[in-house]
Amino acid sequence: MSLIKKFATVASGTLMSRVLGFTREMLMAAAVGTGPIADAFYAAFQFPNTFRRLFAEGAFNAAFVPLFAKEIEANGVDGAKRFSEEVFGVLLSALLVVTIVMQLSMPLLVRYLIAPGFAEQPDKLAMTISLAKIMFPYLICMSLAAMMAGMLNSLRRYFAAAIAPVFLNIILIGVLAYAWYRGMDAASIGYALAWGVLAAGVVQLAIVWFAVRHAGVRLGFRRPRLTPNVKRLLWLALPAAITGGITQINVLIGIAIASGGDGAVASLNLADRVYQLPLGVVGVAVAIVLLPELSRALKAGNLVEASNLQNRSVEFTLFLTLPAAAALLVMSVPIVHILYERGAFTPEDTIIVARILSIYGLGLPAFVLIKAFTPGYFAREDTRTPMLFAAISVAVNVAGALWLFPRLGAPGIAMASAAAGWVNAALLLAVLVKRGHWRSDAGLIKRAPRLVLASALMAGALYVALLQLETQLSGAAHLLVPAVTLAVVVLCAMVLYFAVAFGLGGADAGMILRNIRRKGTPAPTAPPDPE
């Protein structure tokens, strides 16, 4: 299967999840707006979600996947199975201990770490503590699921791991539909959603568990032991967990600071949901596919293929994220208006969330490039360098958020996050180049500026179109007219962008078609794209 086909396989599942996520957030905004229940739910859910990104997706996609791939190459599936069982025993035991400690400490954690700004509102604080206790065991399910997803990705079976997150949104949409049917109050909706999150974790774990069994790997529980392989994993996993979850660390810091303002937590989360669409569909797909492919190429000593993989992945991310960033910057107001403005969500909320979204758009290319650059370190079992850069990024984010939030409110937190993302991406690329791990590529150098120009021309056309269609986008009494108008505008913008990008030579249609049709991994002697 070609690299682009693998990206598309992962991206299709992620796209489905993100679209359903929009539906979920639209229903959430209508049901509870940006009020205290919304703040409490988003703050509580962010806590186990951040731990999942740190200790599950971050650690295992960065540390477990290269080691598992090496075991497959060296000892076959049986050796990889033994390694997985060793890790499974240690991981499950550690998760049980962490969950018990966190449940007992939850009142202190919420009050002083997750949402210190809620301390002056006892009802909101109590609600957040209760919801966090219900949802935290979600971490166990998702951490084990992330490990099994890493196994599936290394075995080049991408779809089950990509489709599993869809069920979180399906279940929560079902909960919200039931709440509307029963006429539940906001507090009851919050509790129902929390139990829905926990149920979704169980369902997602079951999906990847059966997929692993179907792939021929039947995991058994082994007594936790620190074998040499497990020690190596732990040595790599801690810095990898921090690095892989850097975006979530910055989000968690932002939420803690934003908890001092009414509605700020919910506003940040609603804007985050929109920009997560291109970030998830492109960035996550590239990171998931690139890491095992790059690990295999380096293991085989195929440096030409490793370089080609990195350059084509960055080119692919720029091709899709630059226009997305331009669109978010120009049309954030109509996007937020159409997605969220109904029920408890007011026009004033639209303005605030749109400002945050436009700022996130400026940081989008950086957030995606981070996911394309870090496999260049992780595949070489270097997790310390990205961790150092992640720490610098966190420092930039904290300093910026503390300085900007009192002056700009929630948009100031988004601004600090975007700046931190660009700092992190620049450091990652600079050191890859300095170490000789990133070879100069004429194709990327030629096409990247042309993609920037194509995105800028598309943004200019969008700006003019939105001015001409302001009445249709914001003044209609019903949702259908602005929604259809926005869809037509977006479609025309996409056609314009692709026409300009291909016309200027920012993208090579022949290369894309060759990659789609190509089977298997290129031969070791295959040269990089000459362009």
Coordinates of C-alpha atoms in Angstrom, one line a residue:
M1 CA 0.0 0.0 0.0
S2 CA 1.4 3.4 -0.9
L3 CA 2.2 6.2 1.6
I4 CA -0.7 8.3 0.4
K5 CA -3.2 5.4 0.6
K6 CA -2.0 4.7 4.2
F7 CA -2.6 8.4 5.0
A8 CA -6.0 8.2 3.4
T9 CA -6.9 5.1 5.4
V10 CA -6.1 6.7 8.7
A11 CA -7.5 10.1 7.7
S12 CA -10.9 8.6 6.6
G13 CA -11.6 7.2 10.1
T14 CA -10.3 10.4 11.7
L15 CA -12.5 12.5 9.4
M16 CA -15.6 10.5 10.3
S17 CA -14.8 11.1 14.0
R18 CA -14.2 14.8 13.6
V19 CA -17.4 15.3 11.6
L20 CA -19.4 13.5 14.3
G21 CA -17.5 15.5 16.8
F22 CA -18.8 18.7 15.2
T23 CA -22.3 17.3 15.5
R24 CA -21.7 16.5 19.2
E25 CA -20.4 20.0 19.9
M26 CA -23.3 21.6 18.1
L27 CA -25.7 19.7 20.3
M28 CA -23.6 20.5 23.4
A29 CA -23.6 24.2 22.5
A30 CA -27.3 24.3 22.0
A31 CA -28.0 22.3 25.3
V32 CA -25.6 24.1 27.7
G33 CA -24.0 27.0 25.8
T34 CA -20.8 28.3 27.4
G35 CA -22.3 28.3 30.9
P36 CA -21.1 26.7 34.2
I37 CA -22.1 23.2 33.3
A38 CA -20.2 23.4 30.0
D39 CA -17.1 24.8 31.8
A40 CA -17.3 22.0 34.4
F41 CA -17.7 19.2 31.8
Y42 CA -14.9 20.4 29.5
A43 CA -12.5 21.0 32.4
A44 CA -13.2 17.5 33.9
F45 CA -13.0 15.7 30.5
Q46 CA -9.7 17.4 29.7
F47 CA -8.0 15.8 32.6
P48 CA -8.3 12.1 31.7
N49 CA -8.0 13.1 28.0
T50 CA -4.7 14.8 28.7
F51 CA -3.4 11.8 30.6
R52 CA -4.5 9.6 27.7
R53 CA -2.5 11.8 25.2
L54 CA 0.6 11.8 27.6
F55 CA 0.8 8.2 28.7
A56 CA -1.1 6.4 26.0
E57 CA -0.9 7.9 22.5
G58 CA 2.2 10.0 23.2
A59 CA 4.3 7.3 24.8
F60 CA 3.2 4.3 22.8
N61 CA 3.1 5.8 19.4
A62 CA 6.6 7.3 20.0
A63 CA 8.3 4.5 22.1
F64 CA 6.3 1.3 21.7
V65 CA 5.9 1.4 17.9
P66 CA 9.6 1.4 17.0
L67 CA 10.4 -1.3 19.5
F68 CA 7.5 -3.4 18.4
A69 CA 8.5 -2.9 14.7
K70 CA 12.0 -4.1 15.6
E71 CA 10.7 -7.2 17.3
I72 CA 8.7 -8.0 14.2
E73 CA 11.8 -7.6 12.0
A74 CA 14.1 -9.5 14.3
N75 CA 11.9 -12.2 15.9
G76 CA 8.7 -12.3 13.9
V77 CA 5.2 -12.0 15.2
D78 CA 5.8 -14.5 18.0
G79 CA 8.6 -12.3 19.4
A80 CA 6.5 -9.2 19.1
K81 CA 3.6 -11.0 20.9
R82 CA 5.9 -11.8 23.9
F83 CA 7.1 -8.2 24.0
S84 CA 3.5 -7.0 23.9
E85 CA 2.4 -9.2 26.7
E86 CA 5.3 -8.0 28.9
V87 CA 4.3 -4.4 28.3
F88 CA 0.6 -5.2 28.7
G89 CA 1.1 -6.6 32.3
V90 CA 3.2 -3.6 33.4
L91 CA 0.8 -1.1 31.7
L92 CA -2.4 -2.5 33.2
S93 CA -0.9 -2.7 36.7
A94 CA 0.4 0.9 36.5
L95 CA -2.9 2.2 35.2
L96 CA -4.8 0.7 38.1
V97 CA -2.5 2.3 40.6
V98 CA -2.6 5.7 38.9
T99 CA -6.4 5.6 38.7
I100 CA -6.9 4.8 42.4
V101 CA -4.5 7.5 43.4
M102 CA -6.1 10.1 41.1
Q103 CA -9.6 9.2 42.3
L104 CA -8.6 9.7 45.9
S105 CA -6.8 13.0 45.1
M106 CA -9.4 14.4 42.7
P107 CA -10.8 17.2 45.0
L108 CA -7.3 18.6 45.4
L109 CA -6.3 18.1 41.8
V110 CA -9.4 19.9 40.5
R111 CA -9.1 22.7 43.0
Y112 CA -5.4 23.4 42.6
L113 CA -4.4 22.0 39.2
I114 CA -7.2 21.5 36.7
A115 CA -9.4 24.5 37.4
P116 CA -8.1 26.7 40.2
G117 CA -10.3 29.5 38.9
F118 CA -13.4 27.5 40.0
A119 CA -12.5 27.8 43.6
E120 CA -14.7 30.9 44.1
Q121 CA -17.7 29.1 42.6
P122 CA -18.4 26.1 45.0
D123 CA -21.2 24.6 42.8
K124 CA -19.1 24.6 39.7
L125 CA -16.1 23.2 41.6
A126 CA -18.1 20.3 43.1
M127 CA -19.6 19.5 39.7
T128 CA -16.2 19.4 38.1
I129 CA -14.9 17.0 40.8
S130 CA -17.8 14.7 40.4
L131 CA -17.6 14.6 36.6
A132 CA -13.8 14.0 36.7
K133 CA -14.2 11.0 39.1
I134 CA -16.7 9.4 36.7
M135 CA -14.6 10.0 33.6
F136 CA -11.1 9.3 34.8
P137 CA -11.3 5.4 34.5
Y138 CA -11.7 6.2 30.7
L139 CA -7.9 6.5 30.9
I140 CA -7.5 2.8 31.5
C141 CA -9.5 1.8 28.5
M142 CA -7.9 4.3 26.2
S143 CA -4.3 3.6 27.3
L144 CA -4.7 -0.1 26.6
A145 CA -6.5 0.7 23.3
A146 CA -3.6 3.0 22.3
M147 CA -1.1 0.2 22.9
M148 CA -3.2 -2.1 20.7
A149 CA -3.6 0.6 18.1
G150 CA 0.2 0.9 18.0
M151 CA 0.4 -2.9 17.4
L152 CA -2.1 -2.7 14.5
N153 CA -0.2 0.3 13.0
S154 CA 3.0 -1.6 13.1
L155 CA 1.3 -4.6 11.4
R156 CA 0.1 -2.1 8.8
R157 CA -3.5 -2.5 9.8
Y158 CA -4.7 1.1 10.2
F159 CA -8.4 1.2 9.9
A160 CA -9.7 -0.4 13.2
A161 CA -7.5 2.0 15.2
A162 CA -8.7 5.0 13.1
I163 CA -12.4 4.1 13.3
A164 CA -12.6 3.3 17.1
P165 CA -12.7 7.0 18.2
V166 CA -15.8 7.5 16.1
F167 CA -17.8 5.6 18.8
L168 CA -17.1 8.3 21.5
N169 CA -19.0 10.8 19.4
I170 CA -21.7 8.3 18.4
I171 CA -22.4 7.5 22.1
L172 CA -22.3 11.2 23.2
I173 CA -24.6 12.2 20.4
G174 CA -27.0 9.5 21.5
V175 CA -26.8 10.8 25.1
L176 CA -27.6 14.3 24.0
A177 CA -30.5 13.2 21.8
Y178 CA -31.9 11.2 24.7
A179 CA -31.5 14.3 27.0
W180 CA -33.4 16.5 24.5
Y181 CA -36.1 13.9 24.2
R182 CA -36.5 13.6 28.0
G183 CA -36.2 17.4 28.6
M184 CA -33.3 16.9 31.0
D185 CA -31.8 19.9 32.9
A186 CA -28.2 21.1 32.3
A187 CA -26.7 19.4 35.3
S188 CA -28.3 16.0 34.4
I189 CA -27.0 16.4 30.9
G190 CA -23.5 16.9 32.3
Y191 CA -23.7 13.7 34.4
A192 CA -25.1 11.7 31.5
L193 CA -22.3 12.8 29.2
A194 CA -19.7 11.8 31.8
W195 CA -21.1 8.2 32.0
G196 CA -21.2 8.2 28.2
V197 CA -17.5 9.0 28.0
L198 CA -16.7 6.0 30.2
A199 CA -19.0 3.7 28.1
A200 CA -17.2 4.9 25.0
G201 CA -13.9 4.0 26.4
V202 CA -15.0 0.4 26.9
V203 CA -16.4 0.2 23.4
Q204 CA -13.2 1.6 21.8
L205 CA -11.0 -0.9 23.7
A206 CA -13.2 -3.8 22.6
I207 CA -12.9 -2.7 18.9
V208 CA -9.1 -2.7 18.8
W209 CA -8.9 -5.8 21.1
F210 CA -10.8 -7.9 18.6
A211 CA -8.9 -6.3 15.7
V212 CA -5.6 -7.4 17.2
R213 CA -6.9 -10.9 17.7
H214 CA -8.1 -10.9 14.1
A215 CA -4.5 -9.9 13.1
G216 CA -3.3 -13.1 14.7
V217 CA -2.0 -11.7 18.0
R218 CA -3.7 -13.1 21.0
L219 CA -2.5 -11.2 24.1
G220 CA -2.4 -12.9 27.5
F221 CA -1.7 -11.3 30.8
R222 CA 1.8 -11.8 32.2
R223 CA 2.9 -10.9 35.8
P224 CA 4.4 -7.4 35.7
R225 CA 8.2 -7.7 35.4
L226 CA 10.8 -5.1 34.4
T227 CA 12.4 -7.2 31.6
P228 CA 15.1 -5.5 29.4
N229 CA 12.6 -4.7 26.7
V230 CA 10.2 -3.1 29.2
K231 CA 13.0 -1.1 30.8
R232 CA 14.0 0.1 27.3
L233 CA 10.4 1.1 26.6
L234 CA 10.0 3.0 29.9
W235 CA 13.4 4.8 29.3
L236 CA 12.0 6.0 26.0
A237 CA 8.4 6.5 27.0
L238 CA 8.6 9.2 29.6
P239 CA 10.1 11.9 27.4
A240 CA 8.1 10.6 24.5
A241 CA 4.9 10.9 26.5
I242 CA 5.7 14.5 27.3
T243 CA 6.6 15.3 23.7
G244 CA 3.7 13.5 22.1
G245 CA 1.2 15.2 24.3
I246 CA 2.7 18.7 24.1
T247 CA -0.4 20.1 22.5
Q248 CA -2.5 18.7 25.2
I249 CA -0.1 19.9 27.9
N250 CA -0.5 23.4 26.5
V251 CA -4.3 23.0 26.3
L252 CA -4.4 21.9 30.0
I253 CA -2.3 24.9 31.0
G254 CA -4.6 27.1 29.0
I255 CA -7.7 25.7 30.7
A256 CA -6.2 26.1 34.2
I257 CA -5.5 29.8 33.4
A258 CA -8.8 30.3 31.6
S259 CA -10.8 28.9 34.5
G260 CA -10.5 32.3 36.1
G261 CA -12.9 33.8 33.4
D262 CA -16.6 32.9 33.0
G263 CA -17.2 30.8 29.8
A264 CA -13.5 30.9 28.8
V265 CA -13.0 27.2 29.2
A266 CA -16.0 26.3 27.0
S267 CA -15.0 28.9 24.4
L268 CA -11.5 27.5 24.1
N269 CA -12.8 23.9 23.8
L270 CA -15.4 24.8 21.1
A271 CA -12.8 26.6 19.0
D272 CA -10.4 23.7 19.6
R273 CA -12.9 21.3 18.2
V274 CA -13.0 23.1 14.8
Y275 CA -9.3 23.4 14.2
Q276 CA -8.8 19.8 15.4
L277 CA -10.5 18.7 12.1
P278 CA -7.5 19.5 9.8
L279 CA -5.1 18.8 12.6
G280 CA -6.6 15.3 13.2
V281 CA -7.3 14.4 9.6
V282 CA -3.8 15.4 8.3
G283 CA -1.4 15.7 11.3
V284 CA -2.5 12.6 13.2
A285 CA -2.7 10.5 10.0
V286 CA 0.8 11.5 9.0
A287 CA 2.3 10.9 12.5
I288 CA 0.6 7.4 12.8
V289 CA 1.7 6.2 9.4
L290 CA 5.1 7.9 9.2
L291 CA 6.6 6.5 12.5
P292 CA 6.4 2.8 11.7
E293 CA 7.3 3.3 8.0
L294 CA 10.3 5.5 9.0
S295 CA 11.4 3.0 11.7
R296 CA 11.3 0.1 9.2
A297 CA 13.4 2.1 6.7
L298 CA 16.0 3.1 9.2
K299 CA 16.1 -0.5 10.6
A300 CA 16.9 -1.7 7.0
G301 CA 19.6 1.0 6.6
N302 CA 17.6 2.6 3.8
L303 CA 18.5 6.3 4.4
V304 CA 17.3 7.4 0.9
E305 CA 13.9 6.1 1.5
A306 CA 13.8 7.5 5.1
S307 CA 14.6 11.0 3.7
N308 CA 12.0 10.6 1.0
L309 CA 9.4 9.6 3.5
Q310 CA 10.0 12.6 5.6
N311 CA 10.0 15.1 2.8
R312 CA 6.9 13.7 1.1
S313 CA 5.1 13.7 4.4
V314 CA 5.9 17.4 5.1
E315 CA 4.9 18.3 1.6
F316 CA 1.6 16.4 2.0
T317 CA 0.9 18.3 5.3
L318 CA 1.6 21.7 3.8
F319 CA -0.5 20.9 0.8
L320 CA -3.6 20.4 2.9
T321 CA -3.0 22.5 6.1
L322 CA -1.9 25.8 4.6
P323 CA -5.3 26.4 2.9
A324 CA -7.1 25.2 6.0
A325 CA -5.2 27.7 8.1
A326 CA -5.9 30.5 5.6
A327 CA -9.6 29.6 5.6
L328 CA -9.8 29.5 9.5
L329 CA -8.2 32.9 9.6
V330 CA -10.6 34.5 7.1
M331 CA -13.9 32.8 7.7
S332 CA -14.0 32.0 11.5
V333 CA -17.1 34.1 12.2
P334 CA -19.5 32.4 9.7
I335 CA -18.1 28.9 10.7
V336 CA -18.8 29.5 14.3
H337 CA -22.1 31.1 13.6
I338 CA -23.4 28.2 11.6
L339 CA -22.0 25.5 13.8
Y340 CA -22.9 26.7 17.2
E341 CA -25.1 29.8 17.4
R342 CA -28.5 28.4 18.6
G343 CA -30.2 27.7 21.9
A344 CA -28.0 28.8 24.8
F345 CA -25.1 29.9 22.5
T346 CA -25.4 33.7 21.9
P347 CA -24.0 36.0 19.1
E348 CA -21.6 37.4 21.7
D349 CA -20.3 33.8 22.2
T350 CA -19.8 33.6 18.5
I351 CA -17.5 36.6 18.4
I352 CA -15.3 35.3 21.2
V353 CA -15.0 31.7 19.8
A354 CA -14.4 33.0 16.3
R355 CA -11.5 35.2 17.5
I356 CA -10.0 32.1 19.2
L357 CA -10.5 30.0 16.1
S358 CA -8.8 32.5 13.8
I359 CA -5.7 32.6 16.1
Y360 CA -5.6 28.8 16.2
G361 CA -5.6 28.9 12.4
L362 CA -2.3 30.8 12.5
G363 CA -0.8 28.0 14.6
L364 CA -2.3 25.1 12.7
P365 CA 0.6 24.5 10.2
A366 CA 3.0 24.5 13.2
F367 CA 0.9 21.9 15.1
V368 CA 0.8 19.6 12.1
L369 CA 4.5 20.0 11.3
I370 CA 5.4 19.0 14.8
K371 CA 3.6 15.7 14.1
A372 CA 5.6 15.3 10.9
F373 CA 9.0 16.2 12.4
T374 CA 8.9 14.2 15.7
P375 CA 8.9 10.8 14.0
G376 CA 12.4 11.7 12.7
Y377 CA 13.6 11.6 16.3
F378 CA 11.4 8.8 17.7
A379 CA 12.2 6.4 14.8
R380 CA 15.9 6.8 15.9
E381 CA 14.9 6.2 19.5
D382 CA 15.8 9.7 20.5
T383 CA 12.9 10.9 22.7
R384 CA 15.0 13.3 24.9
T385 CA 15.6 16.0 22.3
P386 CA 11.9 16.5 21.4
M387 CA 11.2 16.5 25.2
L388 CA 13.6 19.4 25.7
F389 CA 11.9 21.3 22.9
A390 CA 8.5 20.5 24.3
A391 CA 9.6 21.9 27.7
I392 CA 10.7 25.1 26.0
S393 CA 7.4 25.3 24.2
V394 CA 5.5 24.9 27.5
A395 CA 7.5 27.7 29.0
V396 CA 6.7 30.0 26.1
N397 CA 3.0 29.0 26.4
V398 CA 2.8 29.5 30.1
A399 CA 4.6 32.9 30.0
G400 CA 2.5 34.1 27.1
A401 CA -0.8 32.9 28.5
L402 CA -0.2 34.5 31.9
W403 CA 0.7 37.8 30.3
L404 CA -2.0 37.8 27.6
F405 CA -5.1 36.4 29.4
P406 CA -5.6 39.4 31.7
R407 CA -5.3 41.7 28.6
L408 CA -7.1 39.8 25.9
G409 CA -9.1 37.1 27.7
A410 CA -9.4 33.6 26.1
P411 CA -8.0 34.7 22.7
G412 CA -4.8 35.6 24.5
I413 CA -4.4 31.9 25.6
A414 CA -4.9 30.8 22.0
M415 CA -2.2 33.3 20.9
A416 CA 0.2 31.9 23.4
S417 CA -0.5 28.3 22.3
A418 CA 0.1 29.2 18.6
A419 CA 3.4 30.9 19.4
A420 CA 4.5 27.9 21.4
G421 CA 3.7 25.6 18.5
W422 CA 5.8 27.6 16.1
V423 CA 8.8 27.7 18.5
N424 CA 8.6 23.9 18.9
A425 CA 8.3 23.2 15.2
A426 CA 11.3 25.5 14.4
L427 CA 13.5 23.8 17.0
L428 CA 12.6 20.3 15.8
L429 CA 13.4 21.1 12.1
A430 CA 16.6 23.0 12.9
V431 CA 18.2 20.2 14.9
L432 CA 17.1 17.5 12.3
V433 CA 18.9 19.6 9.7
K434 CA 22.0 20.2 11.9
R435 CA 22.4 16.4 12.6
G436 CA 22.0 15.5 8.9
H437 CA 18.8 13.6 9.5
W438 CA 16.9 15.9 7.1
R439 CA 18.3 15.9 3.7
S440 CA 17.8 18.8 1.3
D441 CA 15.0 18.0 -1.1
A442 CA 14.6 20.1 -4.2
G443 CA 10.9 19.1 -4.6
L444 CA 9.9 20.4 -1.2
I445 CA 12.0 23.6 -1.6
K446 CA 10.4 24.3 -4.9
R447 CA 6.8 23.5 -4.0
A448 CA 6.4 25.0 -0.4
P449 CA 6.5 28.7 -1.4
R450 CA 4.0 28.0 -4.2
L451 CA 1.6 26.4 -1.8
V452 CA 1.9 29.5 0.5
L453 CA 1.1 31.7 -2.5
A454 CA -1.9 29.5 -3.6
S455 CA -3.2 29.7 0.0
A456 CA -2.9 33.4 0.1
L457 CA -4.7 33.9 -3.2
M458 CA -7.5 31.6 -1.9
A459 CA -7.7 33.6 1.3
G460 CA -8.1 36.8 -0.6
A461 CA -10.9 35.4 -2.8
L462 CA -12.6 34.1 0.3
Y463 CA -12.5 37.5 2.0
V464 CA -14.1 39.2 -1.0
A465 CA -16.8 36.5 -1.3
L466 CA -17.7 36.7 2.4
L467 CA -18.1 40.5 2.2
Q468 CA -20.5 40.0 -0.8
L469 CA -22.5 37.3 0.9
E470 CA -22.7 38.7 4.4
T471 CA -26.5 38.8 4.4
Q472 CA -26.9 35.2 3.3
L473 CA -24.3 34.0 5.8
S474 CA -25.6 35.8 8.9
G475 CA -29.0 37.4 8.4
A476 CA -31.1 34.5 7.4
A477 CA -33.8 33.3 9.8
H478 CA -33.1 29.6 9.3
L479 CA -29.9 27.6 9.3
L480 CA -30.3 26.1 5.8
V481 CA -29.5 29.3 3.8
P482 CA -26.3 30.2 5.6
A483 CA -25.2 26.6 5.8
V484 CA -25.7 26.0 2.0
T485 CA -24.1 29.4 1.2
L486 CA -21.0 28.5 3.3
A487 CA -20.7 25.1 1.8
V488 CA -20.8 26.6 -1.7
V489 CA -18.2 29.2 -0.7
V490 CA -15.9 26.5 0.7
L491 CA -16.3 24.2 -2.3
C492 CA -15.4 27.1 -4.7
A493 CA -12.4 28.0 -2.5
M494 CA -11.2 24.4 -2.7
V495 CA -11.5 24.3 -6.4
L496 CA -9.6 27.7 -6.7
Y497 CA -6.9 26.5 -4.4
F498 CA -6.3 23.2 -6.1
A499 CA -6.3 24.9 -9.5
V500 CA -3.8 27.5 -8.5
A501 CA -1.6 25.0 -6.5
F502 CA -1.3 22.6 -9.5
G503 CA -1.1 25.5 -12.0
L504 CA 1.8 27.1 -10.1
G505 CA 3.6 23.8 -9.6
G506 CA 3.0 23.7 -5.9
A507 CA 1.7 20.2 -6.2
D508 CA 2.7 17.4 -8.7
A509 CA -0.4 15.5 -9.9
G510 CA 1.8 12.9 -11.6
M511 CA 3.7 12.1 -8.4
I512 CA 0.4 11.9 -6.4
L513 CA -1.1 9.5 -8.9
R514 CA 2.1 7.4 -8.9
N515 CA 2.0 7.1 -5.1
I516 CA -1.7 6.2 -5.1
R517 CA -1.1 3.4 -7.6
R518 CA 2.2 2.2 -6.2
K519 CA 2.2 -1.1 -4.2
G520 CA 4.5 -1.9 -1.4
T521 CA 7.5 0.0 -0.1
P522 CA 10.0 1.4 -2.7
A523 CA 13.1 -0.5 -3.4
P524 CA 16.2 0.6 -1.3
T525 CA 17.8 2.0 -4.4
A526 CA 14.8 4.2 -5.4
P527 CA 15.9 7.9 -5.6
P528 CA 14.0 10.7 -3.9
D529 CA 11.7 12.8 -6.0
P530 CA 13.9 14.8 -8.3
E531 CA 11.7 17.9 -8.2

